């Protein structure tokens, strides 16, 4: 794992957006895995700025989002589809037919098949849940390798209440998530974590034992992962890095 610690959230999120912009310039038909979450909002804002300056062209790109809630329509303001349209897709030139979300098809593994048909994910951007989840792969004794339906833990529903007017009861109990195997098959993974609330789980994810109880720790087994942290998220690992 390559770990990059930047002095501020702004620098960390701009570094990730800059990396995606360079990837789009180098490989215009890139297949991206994309997450939602508050951490990613400034990344998508910066990508929109890069796009407006002609430095991020999504015309030939394909995207596969990591997860989506079950039982909300894609046009519901709390859905991850709405989140992506609001923060990125409606503001750049990605073709509507090139943006994919799990859960649309009756068979969840149809999602893996469409990822394979697209040639696999070249670059998967991921965030980190407070409990170590990746996408909606929640901590458990065993993890599903492929796209699957998940029952969300109450901590995760709480963390996502901001999308449903702050009401935990409004957050669906189930979601569909890309599996951990699908994420790990991506050619490159960028894990972005910011803020002091994630400092402990960052340490467990990148410097603790590899365990399904901290799904993000499985990234340690991937040969091409860049971890981008701001100073706050890196607070507990700085000593082990220096
Ligand atoms: C959600 C998403 C994850 C994301 C996590 C962190 O649960 N399913 O993909 O990484 O939240 O979100 P935040 O950035 O808001 O802390």
Coordinates of C-alpha atoms and ligand atoms in Angstrom, one line a residue:
X1 CA 0.0 0.0 0.0
X2 CA 1.2 3.4 -0.8
X3 CA 0.1 5.9 1.9
X4 CA -0.1 9.6 1.2
X5 CA -0.7 11.9 4.1
X6 CA -1.7 15.5 3.1
X7 CA -2.0 18.5 5.4
X8 CA -5.7 19.2 4.9
X9 CA -8.9 17.8 3.7
X10 CA -8.8 20.2 0.8
X11 CA -5.4 19.0 -0.3
X12 CA -6.3 15.3 0.1
X13 CA -9.5 15.6 -1.9
X14 CA -7.9 17.7 -4.6
X15 CA -5.1 15.1 -4.9
X16 CA -7.6 12.4 -5.6
X17 CA -9.6 14.5 -8.1
X18 CA -6.3 15.4 -9.8
X19 CA -5.4 11.7 -10.0
X20 CA -8.8 10.9 -11.6
X21 CA -8.4 13.8 -14.0
X22 CA -5.0 12.5 -15.1
X23 CA -6.4 9.0 -15.5
X24 CA -9.2 10.4 -17.7
X25 CA -6.6 12.2 -19.9
X26 CA -4.4 9.2 -20.2
X27 CA -7.2 6.6 -20.6
X28 CA -10.4 8.4 -21.8
X29 CA -12.4 5.1 -21.9
X30 CA -11.5 4.3 -18.3
X31 CA -13.9 2.1 -16.2
X32 CA -14.3 3.7 -12.8
X33 CA -15.7 2.3 -9.6
X34 CA -17.2 5.2 -7.7
X35 CA -18.4 5.7 -4.1
X36 CA -20.9 8.0 -2.4
X37 CA -20.4 9.5 1.1
X38 CA -19.7 13.0 2.4
X39 CA -15.9 12.4 2.0
X40 CA -16.4 12.3 -1.7
X41 CA -18.4 15.6 -2.1
X42 CA -15.3 17.8 -2.4
X43 CA -13.6 15.3 -4.8
X44 CA -16.6 15.5 -7.1
X45 CA -16.7 19.3 -6.8
X46 CA -13.1 19.5 -7.8
X47 CA -13.7 17.1 -10.7
X48 CA -16.5 19.4 -11.9
X49 CA -14.1 22.3 -11.8
X50 CA -11.5 20.3 -13.7
X51 CA -14.1 19.3 -16.3
X52 CA -15.1 23.0 -16.8
X53 CA -11.4 23.8 -17.4
X54 CA -11.2 21.0 -20.0
X55 CA -9.1 18.8 -17.8
X56 CA -11.6 16.0 -17.0
X57 CA -13.5 14.6 -20.0
X58 CA -16.0 11.9 -19.1
X59 CA -17.4 11.4 -22.6
X60 CA -15.9 7.9 -23.1
X61 CA -15.7 6.9 -19.5
X62 CA -17.9 4.2 -17.8
X63 CA -18.8 4.2 -14.1
X64 CA -20.0 1.5 -11.7
X65 CA -21.1 2.8 -8.3
X66 CA -20.3 0.6 -5.3
X67 CA -23.7 0.5 -3.8
X68 CA -27.3 1.6 -3.7
X69 CA -30.2 1.4 -1.2
X70 CA -32.9 -1.1 -1.8
X71 CA -36.5 0.0 -1.9
X72 CA -35.9 3.6 -2.9
X73 CA -36.5 4.8 -6.4
X74 CA -33.5 6.1 -8.3
X75 CA -35.1 9.5 -8.4
X76 CA -35.6 9.6 -4.6
X77 CA -33.4 12.5 -3.2
X78 CA -31.8 10.0 -0.7
X79 CA -30.8 7.4 -3.3
X80 CA -27.1 7.1 -4.3
X81 CA -28.1 7.7 -7.9
X82 CA -29.5 11.1 -6.9
X83 CA -26.3 11.8 -4.9
X84 CA -24.2 11.0 -7.9
X85 CA -26.3 13.1 -10.3
X86 CA -26.4 16.0 -7.9
X87 CA -22.6 16.1 -7.2
X88 CA -21.1 14.8 -10.4
X89 CA -23.1 13.2 -13.2
X90 CA -25.4 16.1 -14.1
X91 CA -22.4 18.5 -14.1
X92 CA -20.0 16.7 -16.4
X93 CA -20.3 15.0 -19.8
X94 CA -20.7 11.4 -18.7
X95 CA -23.3 9.6 -20.9
X96 CA -26.4 8.6 -18.9
X97 CA -26.1 5.1 -20.3
X98 CA -22.5 4.8 -19.1
X99 CA -23.4 5.2 -15.4
X100 CA -24.3 2.0 -13.6
X101 CA -25.7 1.3 -10.1
X102 CA -26.3 -2.1 -8.5
X103 CA -29.8 -3.2 -7.7
X104 CA -31.5 -2.3 -10.9
X105 CA -31.6 -5.9 -12.3
X106 CA -33.5 -8.7 -10.5
X107 CA -30.3 -10.8 -10.3
X108 CA -27.6 -9.0 -8.2
X109 CA -24.8 -10.8 -10.0
X110 CA -25.9 -9.3 -13.3
X111 CA -24.0 -6.3 -12.1
X112 CA -20.7 -8.3 -12.0
X113 CA -21.4 -9.5 -15.5
X114 CA -21.8 -6.0 -16.8
X115 CA -18.6 -5.0 -15.1
X116 CA -16.8 -7.9 -16.8
X117 CA -18.4 -7.0 -20.1
X118 CA -17.0 -3.5 -19.7
X119 CA -13.5 -5.0 -19.2
X120 CA -13.4 -4.8 -15.4
X121 CA -12.8 -1.8 -13.2
X122 CA -9.6 0.1 -14.0
X123 CA -9.7 2.4 -11.0
X124 CA -11.9 2.0 -8.0
X125 CA -12.2 5.0 -5.6
X126 CA -13.4 3.9 -2.2
X127 CA -14.3 5.6 1.1
X128 CA -14.2 4.1 4.5
X129 CA -17.2 3.5 6.8
X130 CA -16.7 4.3 10.5
X131 CA -17.0 0.5 11.1
X132 CA -14.5 -0.3 8.4
X133 CA -17.0 -1.1 5.7
X134 CA -16.2 -0.7 2.0
X135 CA -19.1 0.1 -0.2
X136 CA -21.8 -1.6 1.9
X137 CA -19.7 -4.6 2.8
X138 CA -20.3 -4.6 6.5
X139 CA -18.0 -6.3 9.1
X140 CA -19.0 -10.0 9.4
X141 CA -17.5 -13.4 9.9
X142 CA -17.4 -13.9 6.1
X143 CA -17.9 -11.5 3.2
X144 CA -19.7 -12.0 -0.1
X145 CA -17.3 -11.8 -3.0
X146 CA -19.8 -10.6 -5.6
X147 CA -22.6 -8.1 -5.8
X148 CA -25.2 -9.0 -3.1
X149 CA -28.1 -7.7 -1.0
X150 CA -27.0 -6.5 2.5
X151 CA -28.9 -5.7 5.7
X152 CA -27.4 -2.4 6.9
X153 CA -26.1 -2.2 10.4
X154 CA -27.7 0.5 12.6
X155 CA -24.4 2.4 12.7
X156 CA -24.4 2.6 8.9
X157 CA -28.0 3.7 8.8
X158 CA -27.2 6.4 11.3
X159 CA -24.2 7.5 9.2
X160 CA -26.5 7.8 6.1
X161 CA -29.4 9.6 7.8
X162 CA -28.1 12.9 6.3
X163 CA -29.5 11.7 3.0
X164 CA -33.0 11.2 4.5
X165 CA -33.6 14.4 6.3
X166 CA -31.6 13.3 9.3
X167 CA -34.1 10.5 10.2
X168 CA -32.5 7.1 10.8
X169 CA -36.0 5.5 10.4
X170 CA -36.1 6.9 6.9
X171 CA -32.9 5.1 5.9
X172 CA -33.7 1.8 4.1
X173 CA -32.7 -1.4 6.0
X174 CA -31.3 -3.1 2.9
X175 CA -29.0 -2.2 0.2
X176 CA -27.2 -3.8 -2.7
X177 CA -23.4 -3.6 -2.7
X178 CA -20.6 -4.6 -5.0
X179 CA -18.8 -7.5 -3.4
X180 CA -15.4 -7.4 -1.8
X181 CA -14.0 -9.7 -4.6
X182 CA -15.3 -7.3 -7.3
X183 CA -13.6 -4.4 -5.5
X184 CA -10.4 -6.3 -5.1
X185 CA -10.4 -7.3 -8.8
X186 CA -10.1 -3.6 -9.8
X187 CA -6.7 -2.9 -11.4
X188 CA -6.1 0.0 -9.0
X189 CA -7.8 1.2 -5.8
X190 CA -7.7 4.6 -4.2
X191 CA -8.9 4.7 -0.6
X192 CA -9.6 8.3 0.5
X193 CA -10.3 9.0 4.2
X194 CA -10.5 12.4 5.9
X195 CA -11.3 13.7 9.4
X196 CA -10.4 12.7 12.9
X197 CA -13.5 10.5 13.4
X198 CA -12.0 7.9 11.1
X199 CA -8.4 8.0 12.6
X200 CA -8.9 4.8 14.6
X201 CA -10.5 2.8 11.9
X202 CA -7.9 3.9 9.4
X203 CA -5.2 2.4 11.6
X204 CA -7.1 -0.9 11.9
X205 CA -7.7 -0.9 8.1
X206 CA -4.2 -0.2 6.9
X207 CA -2.0 -1.3 9.8
X208 CA -4.0 -3.9 11.6
X209 CA -4.6 -7.6 10.9
X210 CA -6.4 -8.5 7.6
X211 CA -9.9 -9.5 8.8
X212 CA -13.4 -9.6 7.5
X213 CA -14.3 -7.8 10.8
X214 CA -12.7 -4.7 9.1
X215 CA -13.6 -5.2 5.5
X216 CA -11.2 -2.4 4.3
X217 CA -8.3 -4.3 5.8
X218 CA -8.6 -6.7 2.8
X219 CA -7.2 -4.0 0.7
X220 CA -3.8 -4.8 2.2
X221 CA -3.8 -7.9 0.0
X222 CA -4.2 -5.9 -3.2
X223 CA -1.1 -5.1 -5.1
X224 CA -2.0 -1.6 -6.3
X225 CA -3.7 0.5 -3.6
X226 CA -3.0 4.2 -2.9
X227 CA -4.4 5.4 0.5
X228 CA -4.9 9.2 0.6
X229 CA -5.4 10.7 4.1
X230 CA -5.6 14.1 5.6
X231 CA -3.5 14.8 8.7
X232 CA -6.5 14.2 11.0
X233 CA -7.4 10.8 9.6
X234 CA -3.7 9.8 9.8
X235 CA -3.4 10.8 13.5
X236 CA -3.0 7.3 14.7
X237 CA -0.7 6.0 12.1
X238 CA 1.8 8.8 11.8
X239 CA 4.2 7.3 14.2
X240 CA 4.2 3.9 12.4
X241 CA 4.8 5.7 9.1
X242 CA 7.7 7.9 10.1
Ligands
LIG1 C1 -21.6 5.0 3.0 C2 -21.1 4.4 1.6 C3 -19.7 4.1 1.6 C4 -18.9 5.2 2.1 C5 -19.2 5.5 3.6 C6 -18.5 6.6 4.2 O1 -22.0 4.0 3.9 N1 -21.9 3.2 1.3 O2 -19.3 3.7 0.3 O3 -17.5 5.0 2.0 O4 -20.6 5.8 3.6 O5 -19.2 7.8 4.1 P1 -18.8 9.2 4.6 O6 -17.8 9.7 3.6 O7 -20.0 10.0 4.6 O8 -18.2 9.0 5.9

